[in-house]
Each structure stands twice: as C-alpha cells, then as structure tokens.
Short mmCIF file of N, CA and C in Angstrom, two decimals:
data_model
loop_
_atom_site.label_atom_id
_atom_site.label_comp_id
_atom_site.label_asym_id
_atom_site.label_seq_id
_atom_site.Cartn_x
_atom_site.Cartn_y
_atom_site.Cartn_z
N MET A 8 -23.78 -38.62 -26.41
CA MET A 8 -23.20 -39.74 -27.06
C MET A 8 -22.36 -40.57 -25.98
N LYS A 9 -21.60 -40.08 -25.24
CA LYS A 9 -20.68 -40.63 -24.33
C LYS A 9 -21.64 -41.35 -23.20
N ARG A 10 -22.57 -40.61 -22.72
CA ARG A 10 -23.59 -41.34 -21.80
C ARG A 10 -24.13 -42.66 -22.44
N ARG A 11 -24.50 -42.65 -23.51
CA ARG A 11 -25.20 -43.73 -24.21
C ARG A 11 -24.24 -44.87 -24.25
N THR A 12 -23.11 -44.55 -24.59
CA THR A 12 -21.97 -45.72 -24.68
C THR A 12 -21.65 -46.17 -23.22
N ALA A 13 -21.55 -45.49 -22.23
CA ALA A 13 -21.34 -45.72 -20.90
C ALA A 13 -22.39 -46.58 -20.41
N ARG A 14 -23.73 -46.39 -20.78
CA ARG A 14 -24.73 -47.11 -20.18
C ARG A 14 -24.80 -48.52 -20.93
N ARG A 15 -24.48 -48.37 -22.16
CA ARG A 15 -24.51 -49.79 -22.93
C ARG A 15 -23.37 -50.70 -22.42
N THR A 16 -22.15 -50.15 -21.97
CA THR A 16 -21.18 -50.96 -21.50
C THR A 16 -21.47 -51.43 -20.11
N SER A 17 -22.27 -50.77 -19.26
CA SER A 17 -22.80 -51.05 -17.96
C SER A 17 -23.88 -52.27 -18.26
N ALA A 18 -24.50 -52.30 -19.17
CA ALA A 18 -25.67 -53.18 -19.27
C ALA A 18 -24.94 -54.54 -20.02
N ASN A 19 -23.99 -54.40 -20.68
CA ASN A 19 -23.28 -55.49 -21.44
C ASN A 19 -21.84 -55.43 -21.18
N PRO A 20 -21.21 -56.10 -20.33
CA PRO A 20 -19.79 -56.05 -19.99
C PRO A 20 -18.97 -56.41 -21.27
N PHE A 21 -19.52 -57.35 -22.16
CA PHE A 21 -18.80 -57.95 -23.22
C PHE A 21 -18.68 -56.86 -24.36
N PHE A 22 -19.48 -55.67 -24.37
CA PHE A 22 -19.27 -54.72 -25.35
C PHE A 22 -18.11 -53.71 -24.88
N GLY A 23 -17.88 -53.53 -23.53
CA GLY A 23 -16.79 -53.04 -23.06
C GLY A 23 -15.38 -53.48 -23.51
N TRP A 24 -15.45 -54.79 -23.22
CA TRP A 24 -14.24 -55.65 -23.42
C TRP A 24 -13.89 -55.77 -24.98
N THR A 25 -15.02 -55.77 -25.68
CA THR A 25 -14.72 -55.72 -27.39
C THR A 25 -14.11 -54.52 -27.71
N GLN A 26 -14.75 -53.41 -27.17
CA GLN A 26 -14.15 -52.05 -27.48
C GLN A 26 -12.64 -51.94 -27.15
N LEU A 27 -12.27 -52.46 -25.97
CA LEU A 27 -10.99 -52.39 -25.65
C LEU A 27 -10.07 -53.26 -26.55
N ALA A 28 -10.48 -54.66 -27.03
CA ALA A 28 -9.76 -55.24 -27.76
C ALA A 28 -9.62 -54.63 -29.00
N LEU A 29 -10.65 -53.96 -29.62
CA LEU A 29 -10.36 -53.26 -31.05
C LEU A 29 -9.40 -52.27 -30.75
N LYS A 30 -9.64 -51.35 -29.82
CA LYS A 30 -8.53 -50.22 -29.51
C LYS A 30 -7.06 -50.70 -29.29
N THR A 31 -6.98 -51.96 -28.81
CA THR A 31 -5.61 -52.47 -28.40
C THR A 31 -5.23 -52.96 -29.82
N SER A 32 -6.00 -53.45 -30.61
CA SER A 32 -5.44 -53.96 -31.90
C SER A 32 -5.09 -52.86 -32.74
N GLU A 33 -5.92 -51.83 -32.74
CA GLU A 33 -5.59 -50.73 -33.64
C GLU A 33 -4.18 -50.08 -33.08
N MET A 34 -4.00 -50.03 -31.87
CA MET A 34 -2.56 -49.45 -31.24
C MET A 34 -1.59 -50.34 -31.77
N MET A 35 -1.70 -51.48 -31.66
CA MET A 35 -0.65 -52.72 -32.02
C MET A 35 -0.22 -52.40 -33.50
N VAL A 36 -1.28 -52.21 -34.30
CA VAL A 36 -1.00 -52.05 -35.79
C VAL A 36 -0.21 -50.81 -35.93
N ALA A 37 -0.72 -49.65 -35.34
CA ALA A 37 0.17 -48.43 -35.39
C ALA A 37 1.54 -48.48 -34.80
N SER A 38 1.59 -49.20 -33.76
CA SER A 38 2.89 -49.26 -33.09
C SER A 38 3.93 -50.18 -34.15
N ALA A 39 3.41 -51.05 -34.67
CA ALA A 39 4.14 -51.93 -35.51
C ALA A 39 4.67 -50.94 -36.78
N GLN A 40 3.70 -50.20 -37.21
CA GLN A 40 4.11 -49.35 -38.32
C GLN A 40 5.10 -48.23 -37.88
N VAL A 41 5.09 -47.85 -36.69
CA VAL A 41 5.98 -46.64 -36.02
C VAL A 41 7.38 -47.43 -35.85
N ILE A 42 7.52 -48.55 -35.25
CA ILE A 42 8.64 -49.27 -35.03
C ILE A 42 9.42 -49.54 -36.26
N HIS A 43 8.60 -49.90 -37.33
CA HIS A 43 9.14 -50.30 -38.76
C HIS A 43 9.84 -48.93 -39.25
N HIS A 44 8.98 -47.94 -39.28
CA HIS A 44 9.52 -46.70 -39.65
C HIS A 44 10.89 -46.29 -39.11
N ARG A 45 10.76 -46.35 -37.61
CA ARG A 45 11.79 -45.59 -36.84
C ARG A 45 13.04 -46.43 -36.95
N THR A 46 12.84 -48.03 -37.08
CA THR A 46 13.89 -48.82 -37.11
C THR A 46 14.75 -48.57 -38.36
N GLY A 47 13.99 -48.49 -39.42
CA GLY A 47 14.74 -48.02 -40.68
C GLY A 47 15.48 -46.83 -40.70
N ARG A 48 14.87 -45.79 -40.01
CA ARG A 48 15.51 -44.48 -39.82
C ARG A 48 16.72 -44.45 -39.08
N ILE A 49 16.79 -45.20 -38.09
CA ILE A 49 17.91 -45.54 -37.28
C ILE A 49 19.03 -46.20 -38.00
N ALA A 50 18.71 -47.22 -38.69
CA ALA A 50 19.70 -47.96 -39.69
C ALA A 50 20.20 -46.99 -40.72
N MET A 51 19.43 -46.20 -41.35
CA MET A 51 19.79 -45.24 -42.28
C MET A 51 20.70 -44.09 -41.74
N ALA A 52 20.35 -43.75 -40.31
CA ALA A 52 20.99 -42.58 -39.85
C ALA A 52 22.66 -42.81 -39.60
N GLY A 53 23.04 -44.17 -39.21
CA GLY A 53 24.34 -44.38 -39.13
C GLY A 53 24.84 -43.92 -37.82
N VAL A 54 26.09 -43.76 -37.67
CA VAL A 54 26.77 -43.34 -36.58
C VAL A 54 26.36 -41.85 -35.99
N ILE A 55 26.40 -41.06 -37.01
CA ILE A 55 26.10 -39.58 -36.70
C ILE A 55 24.79 -39.20 -37.35
N PRO A 56 23.76 -39.21 -36.70
CA PRO A 56 22.52 -38.80 -37.29
C PRO A 56 22.27 -37.34 -37.51
N ASN A 57 21.38 -37.01 -38.31
CA ASN A 57 21.23 -35.62 -38.59
C ASN A 57 20.42 -35.01 -37.61
N GLU A 58 20.08 -33.70 -37.76
CA GLU A 58 19.21 -32.97 -36.55
C GLU A 58 17.84 -33.49 -36.67
N ARG A 59 17.42 -33.86 -37.89
CA ARG A 59 15.73 -34.25 -37.84
C ARG A 59 15.94 -35.68 -37.15
N ASP A 60 16.77 -36.44 -37.41
CA ASP A 60 16.75 -37.73 -36.77
C ASP A 60 17.16 -37.68 -35.34
N ARG A 61 17.73 -36.72 -34.71
CA ARG A 61 18.19 -36.79 -33.37
C ARG A 61 16.96 -36.24 -32.66
N ARG A 62 16.11 -35.34 -33.25
CA ARG A 62 14.85 -35.02 -32.80
C ARG A 62 13.84 -35.96 -32.57
N GLU A 63 13.78 -36.91 -33.74
CA GLU A 63 12.96 -37.98 -33.73
C GLU A 63 13.37 -39.17 -32.79
N PHE A 64 14.61 -39.23 -32.64
CA PHE A 64 15.08 -40.36 -31.67
C PHE A 64 14.67 -39.78 -30.16
N THR A 65 15.00 -38.51 -29.98
CA THR A 65 14.76 -37.95 -28.61
C THR A 65 13.19 -38.21 -28.30
N LEU A 66 12.29 -37.84 -29.28
CA LEU A 66 10.88 -37.75 -29.20
C LEU A 66 10.48 -39.21 -28.91
N MET A 67 11.20 -40.40 -29.37
CA MET A 67 10.78 -41.69 -28.94
C MET A 67 10.84 -42.04 -27.60
N GLY A 68 11.95 -41.48 -26.93
CA GLY A 68 11.93 -41.66 -25.55
C GLY A 68 10.96 -41.00 -24.65
N GLN A 69 10.92 -39.57 -25.02
CA GLN A 69 10.09 -38.76 -24.32
C GLN A 69 8.69 -38.97 -24.31
N GLU A 70 8.28 -39.50 -25.46
CA GLU A 70 6.76 -39.72 -25.67
C GLU A 70 6.44 -40.87 -24.85
N LYS A 71 7.36 -41.83 -24.61
CA LYS A 71 6.77 -43.17 -23.61
C LYS A 71 6.79 -42.62 -22.41
N VAL A 72 7.65 -41.92 -21.87
CA VAL A 72 7.59 -41.29 -20.47
C VAL A 72 6.16 -40.51 -20.39
N ASP A 73 5.77 -39.70 -21.18
CA ASP A 73 4.71 -38.92 -21.12
C ASP A 73 3.48 -39.70 -21.10
N ALA A 74 3.41 -40.80 -22.07
CA ALA A 74 2.26 -41.57 -22.08
C ALA A 74 1.92 -42.48 -20.90
N LEU A 75 3.07 -43.00 -20.38
CA LEU A 75 3.19 -43.74 -19.12
C LEU A 75 2.58 -42.92 -17.96
N ALA A 76 2.96 -41.71 -17.94
CA ALA A 76 2.48 -40.89 -16.93
C ALA A 76 1.03 -40.55 -17.11
N GLU A 77 0.51 -40.10 -18.19
CA GLU A 77 -0.78 -39.86 -18.40
C GLU A 77 -1.74 -41.03 -18.21
N SER A 78 -1.22 -42.20 -18.77
CA SER A 78 -1.77 -43.58 -18.42
C SER A 78 -2.07 -43.92 -16.73
N ALA A 79 -1.10 -43.73 -16.45
CA ALA A 79 -1.32 -43.88 -14.71
C ALA A 79 -2.10 -42.94 -13.93
N GLN A 80 -2.04 -41.54 -14.45
CA GLN A 80 -2.95 -40.66 -13.89
C GLN A 80 -4.39 -41.03 -14.19
N ALA A 81 -4.63 -41.32 -15.39
CA ALA A 81 -6.13 -41.65 -16.00
C ALA A 81 -6.58 -42.85 -15.27
N MET A 82 -5.69 -44.05 -14.96
CA MET A 82 -6.13 -44.89 -14.39
C MET A 82 -6.43 -44.73 -12.83
N ALA A 83 -5.64 -44.00 -12.30
CA ALA A 83 -5.73 -43.66 -10.85
C ALA A 83 -6.97 -42.96 -10.47
N ALA A 84 -7.20 -42.04 -11.57
CA ALA A 84 -8.47 -41.25 -11.23
C ALA A 84 -9.72 -42.03 -11.53
N ARG A 85 -9.74 -43.09 -12.46
CA ARG A 85 -10.82 -44.11 -12.67
C ARG A 85 -10.87 -45.07 -11.55
N MET A 86 -9.78 -45.25 -11.02
CA MET A 86 -9.89 -46.18 -9.77
C MET A 86 -10.79 -45.55 -8.52
N ILE A 87 -10.52 -44.31 -8.45
CA ILE A 87 -11.49 -43.74 -7.29
C ILE A 87 -12.78 -43.82 -7.69
N VAL A 88 -13.22 -43.60 -8.79
CA VAL A 88 -14.79 -43.69 -9.23
C VAL A 88 -15.11 -45.17 -9.03
N ILE A 89 -14.33 -46.19 -9.50
CA ILE A 89 -14.83 -47.61 -9.21
C ILE A 89 -15.04 -47.94 -7.93
N TYR A 90 -13.90 -47.55 -7.01
CA TYR A 90 -14.09 -47.86 -5.62
C TYR A 90 -15.32 -47.40 -5.00
N THR A 91 -15.82 -46.14 -5.37
CA THR A 91 -17.04 -45.33 -4.99
C THR A 91 -18.17 -46.24 -5.45
N GLN A 92 -18.17 -46.65 -6.58
CA GLN A 92 -19.37 -47.43 -7.40
C GLN A 92 -19.37 -48.71 -6.58
N ILE A 93 -18.42 -49.48 -6.37
CA ILE A 93 -18.42 -50.81 -6.05
C ILE A 93 -18.68 -50.80 -4.49
N GLY A 94 -18.25 -49.68 -3.69
CA GLY A 94 -18.59 -49.67 -2.30
C GLY A 94 -20.01 -49.47 -2.04
N THR A 95 -20.63 -48.54 -3.03
CA THR A 95 -22.18 -48.12 -3.05
C THR A 95 -22.84 -49.54 -3.25
N LEU A 96 -22.40 -50.19 -4.34
CA LEU A 96 -23.31 -51.25 -4.72
C LEU A 96 -23.15 -52.60 -3.62
N ALA A 97 -22.01 -52.63 -3.02
CA ALA A 97 -21.80 -53.67 -2.07
C ALA A 97 -22.67 -53.19 -0.64
N PHE A 98 -22.75 -51.97 -0.44
CA PHE A 98 -23.34 -51.43 0.81
C PHE A 98 -25.00 -51.64 0.45
N LYS A 99 -25.41 -51.47 -0.77
CA LYS A 99 -26.71 -51.73 -1.05
C LYS A 99 -27.01 -53.21 -1.10
N GLN A 100 -26.11 -54.09 -1.50
CA GLN A 100 -26.31 -55.50 -1.41
C GLN A 100 -26.51 -56.01 -0.02
N LEU A 101 -25.65 -55.40 0.84
CA LEU A 101 -25.63 -55.75 2.34
C LEU A 101 -27.07 -55.40 2.82
N LEU A 102 -27.53 -54.21 2.51
CA LEU A 102 -28.91 -53.64 3.20
C LEU A 102 -29.91 -54.65 2.60
N ASN A 103 -29.91 -54.89 1.20
CA ASN A 103 -30.92 -55.76 0.80
C ASN A 103 -30.96 -57.24 1.42
N GLY A 104 -29.71 -57.64 1.59
CA GLY A 104 -29.68 -59.01 2.32
C GLY A 104 -30.12 -58.99 3.97
N ALA A 105 -29.84 -57.94 4.51
CA ALA A 105 -30.29 -57.74 5.84
C ALA A 105 -31.80 -57.55 5.96
N SER A 106 -32.32 -56.90 5.00
CA SER A 106 -33.78 -56.67 4.71
C SER A 106 -34.40 -57.97 4.53
N GLY A 107 -34.08 -58.70 3.58
CA GLY A 107 -34.47 -59.96 3.30
C GLY A 107 -34.46 -61.03 4.49
N PHE A 108 -33.22 -60.86 5.23
CA PHE A 108 -33.25 -61.77 6.22
C PHE A 108 -34.00 -61.29 7.46
N MET A 109 -34.42 -59.99 7.62
CA MET A 109 -35.24 -59.59 8.65
C MET A 109 -36.87 -60.27 8.27
N THR A 110 -37.04 -60.11 6.98
CA THR A 110 -38.43 -60.54 6.51
C THR A 110 -38.52 -62.02 6.69
N TYR A 111 -37.57 -62.57 6.35
CA TYR A 111 -37.50 -64.11 6.64
C TYR A 111 -37.69 -64.50 8.18
N ILE A 112 -36.95 -63.75 9.15
CA ILE A 112 -37.19 -63.93 10.60
C ILE A 112 -38.58 -63.76 10.91
N ALA A 113 -39.14 -62.72 10.32
CA ALA A 113 -40.54 -62.23 10.75
C ALA A 113 -41.61 -63.11 10.15
N SER A 114 -41.42 -63.99 9.30
CA SER A 114 -42.43 -64.73 8.85
C SER A 114 -43.08 -65.70 9.64
N PRO A 115 -44.42 -65.56 9.56
CA PRO A 115 -45.14 -66.24 10.90
C PRO A 115 -45.43 -67.85 10.34
N ALA A 116 -45.47 -68.31 9.29
CA ALA A 116 -45.87 -69.45 8.82
C ALA A 116 -44.83 -70.21 7.92
N THR A 117 -44.50 -71.50 7.96
CA THR A 117 -43.69 -72.14 7.45
C THR A 117 -43.67 -71.76 5.89
N ILE A 118 -44.92 -71.71 5.25
CA ILE A 118 -45.08 -71.46 3.85
C ILE A 118 -44.56 -70.17 3.45
N LEU A 119 -44.94 -69.16 4.41
CA LEU A 119 -44.39 -67.95 4.09
C LEU A 119 -42.86 -67.67 4.20
N SER A 120 -42.30 -68.70 5.18
CA SER A 120 -40.98 -68.77 5.45
C SER A 120 -40.21 -69.27 4.21
N ALA A 121 -40.79 -70.22 3.72
CA ALA A 121 -40.17 -70.72 2.39
C ALA A 121 -40.11 -69.74 1.20
N LYS A 122 -41.14 -69.07 1.09
CA LYS A 122 -41.30 -67.89 0.10
C LYS A 122 -40.26 -66.83 0.55
N SER A 123 -40.11 -66.50 1.57
CA SER A 123 -39.21 -65.46 1.98
C SER A 123 -37.60 -66.11 1.77
N GLN A 124 -37.47 -67.26 1.96
CA GLN A 124 -36.26 -67.70 1.70
C GLN A 124 -35.89 -67.72 0.18
N ALA A 125 -36.92 -68.15 -0.72
CA ALA A 125 -36.64 -68.08 -2.04
C ALA A 125 -36.55 -66.52 -2.41
N ASP A 126 -37.29 -65.68 -2.08
CA ASP A 126 -37.16 -64.17 -2.35
C ASP A 126 -35.78 -63.53 -2.05
N LEU A 127 -35.36 -64.04 -0.74
CA LEU A 127 -34.11 -63.63 -0.40
C LEU A 127 -32.92 -64.19 -1.22
N LEU A 128 -33.08 -65.40 -1.55
CA LEU A 128 -32.02 -66.12 -2.46
C LEU A 128 -32.04 -65.56 -3.87
N GLY A 129 -33.18 -65.17 -4.33
CA GLY A 129 -33.29 -64.58 -5.58
C GLY A 129 -32.82 -63.02 -5.57
N ARG A 130 -33.07 -62.36 -4.44
CA ARG A 130 -32.60 -61.00 -4.62
C ARG A 130 -30.96 -60.90 -4.37
N THR A 131 -30.58 -62.00 -3.60
CA THR A 131 -29.15 -62.08 -3.25
C THR A 131 -28.16 -62.39 -4.47
N LEU A 132 -28.80 -63.44 -5.31
CA LEU A 132 -28.14 -63.85 -6.56
C LEU A 132 -28.30 -62.75 -7.73
N GLY A 133 -29.52 -62.05 -7.73
CA GLY A 133 -29.80 -61.07 -8.74
C GLY A 133 -28.79 -59.95 -8.48
N GLY A 134 -28.74 -59.55 -7.10
CA GLY A 134 -27.75 -58.37 -6.81
C GLY A 134 -26.21 -58.71 -7.15
N SER A 135 -25.82 -59.97 -6.75
CA SER A 135 -24.41 -60.47 -6.86
C SER A 135 -24.20 -60.49 -8.26
N ALA A 136 -25.15 -60.83 -9.31
CA ALA A 136 -24.96 -60.81 -10.81
C ALA A 136 -24.76 -59.51 -11.36
N ALA A 137 -25.60 -58.57 -10.73
CA ALA A 137 -25.58 -57.19 -11.33
C ALA A 137 -24.21 -56.53 -10.75
N LEU A 138 -23.76 -57.06 -9.51
CA LEU A 138 -22.45 -56.32 -8.91
C LEU A 138 -21.35 -56.86 -9.84
N ALA A 139 -21.34 -58.17 -10.14
CA ALA A 139 -20.18 -58.85 -11.16
C ALA A 139 -20.28 -58.14 -12.50
N SER A 140 -21.40 -58.10 -13.02
CA SER A 140 -21.45 -57.25 -14.38
C SER A 140 -20.87 -55.64 -14.25
N GLN A 141 -21.29 -55.12 -13.14
CA GLN A 141 -20.78 -53.67 -13.05
C GLN A 141 -19.23 -53.74 -12.76
N LEU A 142 -18.76 -54.64 -12.07
CA LEU A 142 -17.43 -54.89 -11.79
C LEU A 142 -16.57 -54.98 -13.08
N SER A 143 -17.14 -55.99 -13.75
CA SER A 143 -16.45 -56.37 -15.13
C SER A 143 -16.45 -55.11 -16.19
N SER A 144 -17.45 -54.30 -16.25
CA SER A 144 -17.61 -53.11 -17.10
C SER A 144 -16.71 -51.95 -16.54
N SER A 145 -16.60 -52.05 -15.16
CA SER A 145 -15.63 -50.96 -14.63
C SER A 145 -14.27 -51.19 -14.97
N LEU A 146 -13.88 -52.59 -14.90
CA LEU A 146 -12.39 -52.93 -15.32
C LEU A 146 -12.17 -52.61 -16.64
N ALA A 147 -13.10 -52.80 -17.50
CA ALA A 147 -12.96 -52.73 -18.96
C ALA A 147 -12.77 -51.23 -19.22
N ARG A 148 -13.63 -50.41 -18.63
CA ARG A 148 -13.40 -48.79 -18.63
C ARG A 148 -12.02 -48.41 -18.08
N LEU A 149 -11.63 -48.86 -16.91
CA LEU A 149 -10.34 -48.72 -16.28
C LEU A 149 -9.09 -48.96 -17.31
N ALA A 150 -9.27 -50.11 -18.02
CA ALA A 150 -8.06 -50.60 -18.96
C ALA A 150 -8.26 -49.49 -20.14
N HIS A 151 -9.24 -49.21 -20.46
CA HIS A 151 -9.66 -48.37 -21.53
C HIS A 151 -8.88 -46.69 -21.38
N HIS A 152 -9.20 -46.53 -20.26
CA HIS A 152 -8.71 -45.06 -19.73
C HIS A 152 -7.10 -45.19 -19.71
N GLY A 153 -6.65 -46.34 -19.32
CA GLY A 153 -5.08 -46.51 -19.21
C GLY A 153 -4.48 -46.55 -20.65
N LEU A 154 -5.27 -47.30 -21.53
CA LEU A 154 -4.82 -47.33 -22.80
C LEU A 154 -4.76 -46.18 -23.69
N LYS A 155 -5.74 -45.35 -23.46
CA LYS A 155 -6.05 -44.11 -24.34
C LYS A 155 -4.65 -43.20 -24.56
N PRO A 156 -4.07 -42.88 -23.48
CA PRO A 156 -2.73 -41.98 -24.01
C PRO A 156 -1.92 -42.96 -24.85
N ILE A 157 -1.65 -44.01 -24.62
CA ILE A 157 -0.72 -44.90 -25.47
C ILE A 157 -1.22 -44.93 -26.95
N HIS A 158 -2.59 -45.29 -27.01
CA HIS A 158 -3.24 -45.60 -28.22
C HIS A 158 -3.23 -44.12 -29.07
N THR A 159 -3.34 -43.01 -28.35
CA THR A 159 -3.31 -41.86 -28.88
C THR A 159 -1.95 -41.42 -29.56
N ARG A 160 -0.99 -41.70 -28.93
CA ARG A 160 0.25 -41.43 -29.38
C ARG A 160 0.87 -42.27 -30.50
N ALA A 161 0.33 -43.66 -30.29
CA ALA A 161 0.80 -44.65 -31.34
C ALA A 161 0.25 -44.46 -32.69
N THR A 162 -1.12 -44.14 -32.47
CA THR A 162 -1.87 -43.74 -34.04
C THR A 162 -1.54 -42.57 -34.50
N SER A 163 -1.19 -41.51 -33.71
CA SER A 163 -0.86 -40.15 -34.32
C SER A 163 0.42 -40.19 -34.83
N ASN A 164 1.41 -40.85 -34.05
CA ASN A 164 2.89 -41.19 -34.67
C ASN A 164 2.83 -42.05 -36.07
N ALA A 165 2.04 -43.03 -36.03
CA ALA A 165 1.97 -43.79 -37.49
C ALA A 165 1.46 -42.87 -38.40
N LYS A 166 0.51 -41.91 -38.24
CA LYS A 166 -0.02 -40.99 -39.21
C LYS A 166 1.04 -40.07 -39.68
N ARG A 167 1.75 -39.52 -38.72
CA ARG A 167 2.80 -38.45 -38.90
C ARG A 167 3.81 -38.98 -39.53
N LEU A 168 4.38 -40.26 -39.13
CA LEU A 168 5.53 -40.76 -39.89
C LEU A 168 5.12 -41.32 -41.38
N LEU A 169 4.02 -41.60 -41.51
CA LEU A 169 3.68 -42.11 -42.79
C LEU A 169 3.55 -41.00 -43.78
N ARG A 170 3.26 -39.58 -43.37
CA ARG A 170 3.45 -38.63 -44.17
C ARG A 170 4.70 -38.19 -44.39
N SER A 171 5.88 -38.51 -43.54
CA SER A 171 7.19 -37.92 -43.76
C SER A 171 8.09 -38.91 -44.63
#
C-alpha cells in the first residue's frame, strides 16, 4: 500500500502537496483544540495547580521538544534519500545530454543534424521536466516526514484531552 502511494506521489507532485495540506489542516485543528483545552485548564488551575495539572503542564513542554527532535531526525534521514535520488537523476540527465550531443556531432547530413538537434532538445526538456517533478514530489515527502511527529502528537493529544 505504501509503495503504491509513493509511486502516485512521484507521478503527480500535486498529490503529495495535497496530502501535506490535508495533514497540516488536520494538525492545525487538533492543535487549536489542545490549546483551547490547556488554556482553560491553566486558567482554572490558578496559582497553585494540582498534581494532575502539573503533569499536564510539564507534558506540554516536553512533547514539543520530543516532537521537534523526531521531526528533525526524520527530515535529515529523508534528505539523504533525496540527495541520492537527485544526484542519480542529474547524472543520468548529464549522460543523456552528452549522448545526444555526440549523436548530433556525428550526424553526416544537415537534415540528420536538424533531427538530432530536435531529438536532443526533446530528451533534454523531457528529462528536465521529469527531474523537476521528482524534486517537487521529494520535497512534499520531506515536509510530510517532518510534519508527521508533530501531527501525531497534536491529534493524539486532542483525542486524549477530549476524553478527560
């Protein structure tokens, strides 16, 4: 299932960005619920909060630190994958361009030379479009990996605090 989603995201960068926007929206709604609940709880706790409130207030700070660390780690790991993919694609594009240029130079007639130029241009533009699409999809996945720990905490806190 995950592989199918990854392929769809690579083929259509809009899909990856749409998924990211939906996850971000969901996280923002959950965060608003958590902020509303905790702000009310802080106001009701007064100057000397009880044990339960102190645990919750301590958790507020610690979970942010933990989510930030997980987010940074997930994004760093994803960056390594992206650099490898983009480097491979760029090298492939370079080889295709060099191959097309060699074909162009080796063309014996003017008509063949014009055809070689058109082929070279078509391959270069096609490869560049594919590279741009891959880059866009990779950046959407990078942002999604970075958002995941924060989204997970916000939505789980919203569910937990709704029950309490």
